[in-house]
């Protein structure tokens, strides 16, 4: 039996991950997509829009048994994983000590731990030409007060992705980190529930982030920052002292005395 070529997309039920899952068959040769998120219903809604079968794998990636189940599925099917997209993630914008313990642990569990363990689980099934796409954030480039932990998780994603990309080059496997700026998704329902962030100078569409992600696959880069405002912010974090960058952010968000 011929080995099935698959794409695995976490966070496929919504926002950036959903758009990446929908665009995947046009950009990568896959016979099937494994779409992962907690909401089975929303994952199943993906199928009619796609020219390849979608397997809805509903699971909470912060749970140990979910990662084990995914490992078993891979072991049973032994697919050729052409693409892994880690787009499952969440953030909370709030003063560090006011974030619930559940969210504080959850951000690390989902954004860092699940992403890392998923990469490790999938790599034995990757071959020359396979790609891992990890969604980081422009928050990866600087410390972000009132988004401190979220930004730290994204700095982890960026650093991990770039270094592992170098390690995997001899095997012809690539890791691309994507660093979006503010993007119009359900992310903010959870991230900004207390309306801590008040100033959005620019809000990108998730379709734009997906388009730039696929375009970046054609270039030999290990990370991409989609959009002009995002690139300008990235440049500022490279050129200016981070103390100044944080002061400007606090002033913009009127967060000084919070
Ligand atoms: N929106 C922005 O401004 C922005 C900017 C930079 C980076 N990002 C990053 O982009 C990625 C995608 O976010 P988005 O903006 O597209 O937000 P989103 O629409 O809220 O999507 C988040 C996805 O993660 C899934 N998810 C959440 N918790 C999960 C869990 N415990 N287990 C499994 N799946 C889970 C959600 O599905 P279920 O709820 O069904 O589980 C959903 O599919 C995230 O890593 C985010 O940090 C977003």
Tab-separated table of C-alpha atoms and ligand atoms in Angstrom:
chain	number	residue	atom	x	y	z
A	1	UNK	CA	0.000	0.000	0.000
A	2	UNK	CA	1.296	3.436	-0.904
A	3	UNK	CA	2.273	5.687	1.988
A	4	UNK	CA	-0.254	8.445	2.546
A	5	UNK	CA	1.098	12.015	2.329
A	6	UNK	CA	-0.507	14.096	5.050
A	7	UNK	CA	-0.569	17.622	6.415
A	8	UNK	CA	-1.205	18.104	10.139
A	9	UNK	CA	-2.654	21.435	11.238
A	10	UNK	CA	-3.260	22.391	14.871
A	11	UNK	CA	-5.587	25.297	15.600
A	12	UNK	CA	-7.411	24.341	12.402
A	13	UNK	CA	-10.865	25.195	13.760
A	14	UNK	CA	-10.397	28.953	13.680
A	15	UNK	CA	-8.408	31.995	12.545
A	16	UNK	CA	-4.920	31.623	11.092
A	17	UNK	CA	-4.830	27.816	11.432
A	18	UNK	CA	-8.154	27.431	9.617
A	19	UNK	CA	-6.967	29.598	6.722
A	20	UNK	CA	-3.695	27.671	6.539
A	21	UNK	CA	-5.569	24.348	6.508
A	22	UNK	CA	-7.836	25.600	3.721
A	23	UNK	CA	-4.875	26.820	1.653
A	24	UNK	CA	-2.680	23.789	2.267
A	25	UNK	CA	-3.779	21.557	-0.659
A	26	UNK	CA	-2.991	24.366	-3.158
A	27	UNK	CA	0.554	24.716	-1.887
A	28	UNK	CA	1.675	21.273	-0.737
A	29	UNK	CA	1.104	17.802	-2.118
A	30	UNK	CA	-1.010	16.101	0.522
A	31	UNK	CA	-3.545	13.271	0.235
A	32	UNK	CA	-5.209	14.054	3.564
A	33	UNK	CA	-5.257	16.723	6.264
A	34	UNK	CA	-5.380	15.939	9.944
A	35	UNK	CA	-7.085	18.947	11.502
A	36	UNK	CA	-6.591	19.354	15.235
A	37	UNK	CA	-8.398	21.536	17.792
A	38	UNK	CA	-10.845	21.000	20.645
A	39	UNK	CA	-14.019	21.771	18.700
A	40	UNK	CA	-14.946	18.724	16.586
A	41	UNK	CA	-17.930	20.540	15.123
A	42	UNK	CA	-15.840	23.412	13.745
A	43	UNK	CA	-13.182	21.015	12.462
A	44	UNK	CA	-15.813	19.052	10.572
A	45	UNK	CA	-16.991	22.228	8.887
A	46	UNK	CA	-13.593	22.441	7.181
A	47	UNK	CA	-14.135	19.356	5.043
A	48	UNK	CA	-16.526	20.687	2.344
A	49	UNK	CA	-14.143	23.537	1.504
A	50	UNK	CA	-11.208	21.228	0.831
A	51	UNK	CA	-10.294	19.056	-2.171
A	52	UNK	CA	-8.673	16.379	0.016
A	53	UNK	CA	-10.190	14.375	2.908
A	54	UNK	CA	-10.023	15.999	6.317
A	55	UNK	CA	-9.656	13.916	9.435
A	56	UNK	CA	-11.059	15.906	12.360
A	57	UNK	CA	-8.898	15.054	15.354
A	58	UNK	CA	-10.675	16.750	18.250
A	59	UNK	CA	-8.394	16.968	21.239
A	60	UNK	CA	-7.121	19.315	23.901
A	61	UNK	CA	-3.404	19.570	23.201
A	62	UNK	CA	-2.644	20.618	26.762
A	63	UNK	CA	-3.598	17.130	27.919
A	64	UNK	CA	-1.006	14.401	28.163
A	65	UNK	CA	-3.360	11.732	26.780
A	66	UNK	CA	-4.008	13.796	23.618
A	67	UNK	CA	-0.348	13.818	22.676
A	68	UNK	CA	-0.112	10.104	23.438
A	69	UNK	CA	-3.175	9.399	21.246
A	70	UNK	CA	-1.648	11.353	18.390
A	71	UNK	CA	1.585	9.394	18.756
A	72	UNK	CA	-0.407	6.158	18.544
A	73	UNK	CA	-2.260	7.369	15.450
A	74	UNK	CA	1.022	8.188	13.725
A	75	UNK	CA	2.465	4.835	14.715
A	76	UNK	CA	-0.590	2.983	13.394
A	77	UNK	CA	-0.789	4.817	10.056
A	78	UNK	CA	2.925	5.505	9.422
A	79	UNK	CA	2.147	8.409	7.059
A	80	UNK	CA	4.585	10.604	5.169
A	81	UNK	CA	4.084	13.906	6.994
A	82	UNK	CA	4.735	16.557	4.344
A	83	UNK	CA	3.678	19.472	6.555
A	84	UNK	CA	3.086	20.111	10.236
A	85	UNK	CA	1.510	23.467	11.039
A	86	UNK	CA	1.461	24.437	14.696
A	87	UNK	CA	-1.158	27.196	14.811
A	88	UNK	CA	-2.921	26.152	18.020
A	89	UNK	CA	-2.166	28.748	20.653
A	90	UNK	CA	-3.570	31.384	22.940
A	91	UNK	CA	-2.526	34.433	24.913
A	92	UNK	CA	-3.811	36.493	27.810
A	93	UNK	CA	-3.127	40.218	28.078
A	94	UNK	CA	-3.252	41.098	31.746
A	95	UNK	CA	-0.912	41.979	34.587
A	96	UNK	CA	1.231	38.871	35.152
A	97	UNK	CA	0.038	38.164	38.701
A	98	UNK	CA	-3.624	38.620	37.769
A	99	UNK	CA	-3.653	35.826	35.194
A	100	UNK	CA	-5.384	32.696	36.470
A	101	UNK	CA	-3.154	29.758	37.284
A	102	UNK	CA	-5.008	27.716	34.653
A	103	UNK	CA	-4.234	30.242	31.909
A	104	UNK	CA	-0.664	30.780	33.120
A	105	UNK	CA	0.039	27.042	32.893
A	106	UNK	CA	-2.112	26.632	29.766
A	107	UNK	CA	-0.124	29.156	27.721
A	108	UNK	CA	3.092	27.248	28.358
A	109	UNK	CA	1.385	23.876	27.886
A	110	UNK	CA	-0.156	24.771	24.525
A	111	UNK	CA	2.178	27.354	22.972
A	112	UNK	CA	5.432	25.674	24.034
A	113	UNK	CA	5.021	22.145	25.379
A	114	UNK	CA	2.470	20.791	22.903
A	115	UNK	CA	4.257	22.449	19.972
A	116	UNK	CA	7.592	20.947	21.024
A	117	UNK	CA	6.241	17.448	21.659
A	118	UNK	CA	4.260	17.499	18.433
A	119	UNK	CA	7.373	18.383	16.448
A	120	UNK	CA	9.226	15.526	18.147
A	121	UNK	CA	6.381	13.078	17.504
A	122	UNK	CA	6.074	14.026	13.845
A	123	UNK	CA	9.732	14.294	12.805
A	124	UNK	CA	10.286	10.517	12.462
A	125	UNK	CA	7.522	10.587	9.816
A	126	UNK	CA	9.006	13.522	7.891
A	127	UNK	CA	11.128	13.027	4.790
A	128	UNK	CA	13.213	15.240	2.494
A	129	UNK	CA	11.060	18.227	1.523
A	130	UNK	CA	8.842	18.087	4.607
A	131	UNK	CA	8.106	21.382	6.360
A	132	UNK	CA	7.193	22.420	9.889
A	133	UNK	CA	5.443	25.784	10.192
A	134	UNK	CA	5.249	27.227	13.700
A	135	UNK	CA	3.110	30.286	14.360
A	136	UNK	CA	5.065	32.574	16.667
A	137	UNK	CA	4.305	36.322	16.814
A	138	UNK	CA	5.990	39.725	16.528
A	139	UNK	CA	5.735	39.549	20.327
A	140	UNK	CA	8.651	37.100	20.055
A	141	UNK	CA	11.048	39.967	19.301
A	142	UNK	CA	10.593	42.020	22.491
A	143	UNK	CA	9.406	41.779	26.093
A	144	UNK	CA	5.718	42.799	26.234
A	145	UNK	CA	4.442	44.158	29.568
A	146	UNK	CA	0.871	42.947	30.229
A	147	UNK	CA	1.526	40.239	27.662
A	148	UNK	CA	4.680	39.112	29.403
A	149	UNK	CA	4.117	35.396	29.504
A	150	UNK	CA	2.500	35.216	26.067
A	151	UNK	CA	5.445	37.074	24.503
A	152	UNK	CA	7.878	34.798	26.330
A	153	UNK	CA	6.154	31.699	24.922
A	154	UNK	CA	6.447	33.166	21.420
A	155	UNK	CA	10.143	34.009	21.923
A	156	UNK	CA	10.531	30.311	22.768
A	157	UNK	CA	8.716	29.274	19.580
A	158	UNK	CA	10.867	31.544	17.408
A	159	UNK	CA	14.154	30.496	18.995
A	160	UNK	CA	13.316	26.789	18.923
A	161	UNK	CA	12.136	26.910	15.309
A	162	UNK	CA	15.199	28.726	13.958
A	163	UNK	CA	17.680	26.457	15.704
A	164	UNK	CA	15.899	23.220	14.800
A	165	UNK	CA	15.691	24.437	11.195
A	166	UNK	CA	19.512	24.529	11.119
A	167	UNK	CA	19.713	21.052	12.653
A	168	UNK	CA	17.340	19.581	10.075
A	169	UNK	CA	18.819	21.169	6.948
A	170	UNK	CA	21.080	18.177	6.187
A	171	UNK	CA	17.935	15.982	6.186
A	172	UNK	CA	16.174	18.379	3.776
A	173	UNK	CA	13.489	19.206	6.378
A	174	UNK	CA	12.627	22.802	6.997
A	175	UNK	CA	11.187	24.724	9.947
A	176	UNK	CA	9.573	28.100	9.278
A	177	UNK	CA	8.467	30.419	12.092
A	178	UNK	CA	5.715	32.890	11.225
A	179	UNK	CA	5.536	36.107	13.245
A	180	UNK	CA	2.169	37.812	12.717
A	181	UNK	CA	1.245	41.237	14.055
A	182	UNK	CA	-2.310	41.870	15.404
A	183	UNK	CA	-4.598	39.680	13.312
A	184	UNK	CA	-8.402	39.709	13.197
A	185	UNK	CA	-9.316	36.369	14.810
A	186	UNK	CA	-11.097	34.925	17.829
A	187	UNK	CA	-7.724	35.145	19.604
A	188	UNK	CA	-8.806	38.415	21.265
A	189	UNK	CA	-11.975	36.930	22.820
A	190	UNK	CA	-9.739	35.118	25.269
A	191	UNK	CA	-6.598	37.295	25.094
A	192	UNK	CA	-8.204	40.649	25.704
A	193	UNK	CA	-11.261	39.713	27.767
A	194	UNK	CA	-10.412	42.459	30.265
A	195	UNK	CA	-9.818	45.011	27.476
A	196	UNK	CA	-6.254	45.602	28.657
A	197	UNK	CA	-5.078	46.294	25.108
A	198	UNK	CA	-6.784	49.460	23.909
A	199	UNK	CA	-4.700	50.556	20.936
A	200	UNK	CA	-4.442	48.588	17.700
A	201	UNK	CA	-2.568	50.616	15.084
A	202	UNK	CA	-3.155	47.923	12.487
A	203	UNK	CA	-5.151	44.706	12.267
A	204	UNK	CA	-4.291	42.163	9.575
A	205	UNK	CA	-6.675	39.649	8.050
A	206	UNK	CA	-5.880	35.968	8.746
A	207	UNK	CA	-6.116	35.323	4.972
A	208	UNK	CA	-3.224	37.771	4.482
A	209	UNK	CA	-1.114	35.937	7.084
A	210	UNK	CA	-1.860	32.614	5.378
A	211	UNK	CA	-0.981	34.024	1.932
A	212	UNK	CA	2.367	35.392	3.186
A	213	UNK	CA	3.107	32.123	4.986
A	214	UNK	CA	2.702	30.091	1.803
A	215	UNK	CA	4.708	32.690	-0.149
A	216	UNK	CA	7.530	32.355	2.403
A	217	UNK	CA	7.759	28.636	1.663
A	218	UNK	CA	9.171	29.549	-1.744
A	219	UNK	CA	12.041	31.447	-0.115
A	220	UNK	CA	14.793	29.903	1.951
A	221	UNK	CA	14.076	31.856	5.143
A	222	UNK	CA	13.654	30.487	8.640
A	223	UNK	CA	11.152	33.136	9.766
A	224	UNK	CA	8.722	35.539	8.165
A	225	UNK	CA	7.109	38.745	9.446
A	226	UNK	CA	4.044	39.353	7.260
A	227	UNK	CA	3.095	42.945	6.405
A	228	UNK	CA	4.629	46.427	6.407
A	229	UNK	CA	3.583	47.526	9.922
A	230	UNK	CA	4.736	44.182	11.304
A	231	UNK	CA	8.095	44.551	9.550
A	232	UNK	CA	8.488	48.130	10.834
A	233	UNK	CA	7.768	46.945	14.394
A	234	UNK	CA	10.285	44.146	13.977
A	235	UNK	CA	12.890	46.648	12.735
A	236	UNK	CA	12.217	48.917	15.724
A	237	UNK	CA	12.804	46.039	18.136
A	238	UNK	CA	16.172	45.416	16.467
A	239	UNK	CA	17.299	49.041	16.330
A	240	UNK	CA	15.986	50.517	19.588
A	241	UNK	CA	16.732	49.609	23.214
A	242	UNK	CA	13.989	47.330	24.500
A	243	UNK	CA	13.479	49.640	27.490
A	244	UNK	CA	12.348	52.325	25.021
A	245	UNK	CA	10.250	49.879	22.984
A	246	UNK	CA	8.418	48.822	26.151
A	247	UNK	CA	7.915	52.442	27.252
A	248	UNK	CA	6.327	53.329	23.894
A	249	UNK	CA	4.067	50.239	24.075
A	250	UNK	CA	2.937	51.132	27.611
A	251	UNK	CA	2.216	54.713	26.578
A	252	UNK	CA	0.255	53.603	23.485
A	253	UNK	CA	-1.863	51.223	25.550
A	254	UNK	CA	-2.261	53.746	28.376
A	255	UNK	CA	-0.992	51.032	30.702
A	256	UNK	CA	1.497	53.015	32.754
A	257	UNK	CA	-0.502	53.096	35.994
A	258	UNK	CA	-2.443	49.880	35.677
B	1	LIG	N1	-4.530	36.961	16.327
B	1	LIG	C1	-3.388	37.585	16.554
B	1	LIG	O1	-3.327	38.829	16.695
B	1	LIG	C2	-2.109	36.792	16.589
B	1	LIG	C3	-0.899	37.497	16.417
B	1	LIG	C4	0.278	36.784	16.452
B	1	LIG	C5	0.273	35.413	16.648
B	1	LIG	N2	-0.910	34.755	16.822
B	1	LIG	C6	-0.864	33.306	17.032
B	1	LIG	O2	-1.517	32.672	15.976
B	1	LIG	C7	-1.939	31.375	16.386
B	1	LIG	C8	-3.363	31.164	15.935
B	1	LIG	O3	-4.194	32.060	16.666
B	1	LIG	P1	-5.435	32.812	15.986
B	1	LIG	O4	-5.140	34.264	16.008
B	1	LIG	O5	-5.812	32.174	14.726
B	1	LIG	O6	-6.525	32.571	17.145
B	1	LIG	P2	-7.823	31.651	17.206
B	1	LIG	O7	-8.728	31.987	16.078
B	1	LIG	O8	-8.308	31.790	18.596
B	1	LIG	O9	-7.255	30.172	16.971
B	1	LIG	C9	-6.649	29.426	17.988
B	1	LIG	C10	-6.760	27.962	17.638
B	1	LIG	O10	-6.141	27.193	18.677
B	1	LIG	C11	-7.047	26.149	19.079
B	1	LIG	N3	-6.836	25.823	20.478
B	1	LIG	C12	-6.936	26.635	21.546
B	1	LIG	N4	-6.711	25.958	22.682
B	1	LIG	C13	-6.457	24.680	22.317
B	1	LIG	C14	-6.154	23.493	23.055
B	1	LIG	N5	-6.050	23.494	24.384
B	1	LIG	N6	-5.972	22.332	22.363
B	1	LIG	C15	-6.064	22.314	21.009
B	1	LIG	N7	-6.323	23.409	20.275
B	1	LIG	C16	-6.532	24.572	20.915
B	1	LIG	C17	-8.431	26.758	18.827
B	1	LIG	O11	-9.416	25.764	18.638
B	1	LIG	P3	-10.448	25.230	19.757
B	1	LIG	O12	-10.906	26.421	20.521
B	1	LIG	O13	-11.509	24.541	18.950
B	1	LIG	O14	-9.647	24.276	20.581
B	1	LIG	C18	-8.198	27.501	17.533
B	1	LIG	O15	-8.340	26.621	16.444
B	1	LIG	C19	-1.746	31.340	17.908
B	1	LIG	O16	-0.549	30.641	18.209
B	1	LIG	C20	-1.573	32.806	18.274
B	1	LIG	O17	-0.776	32.956	19.426
B	1	LIG	C21	-2.107	35.415	16.780
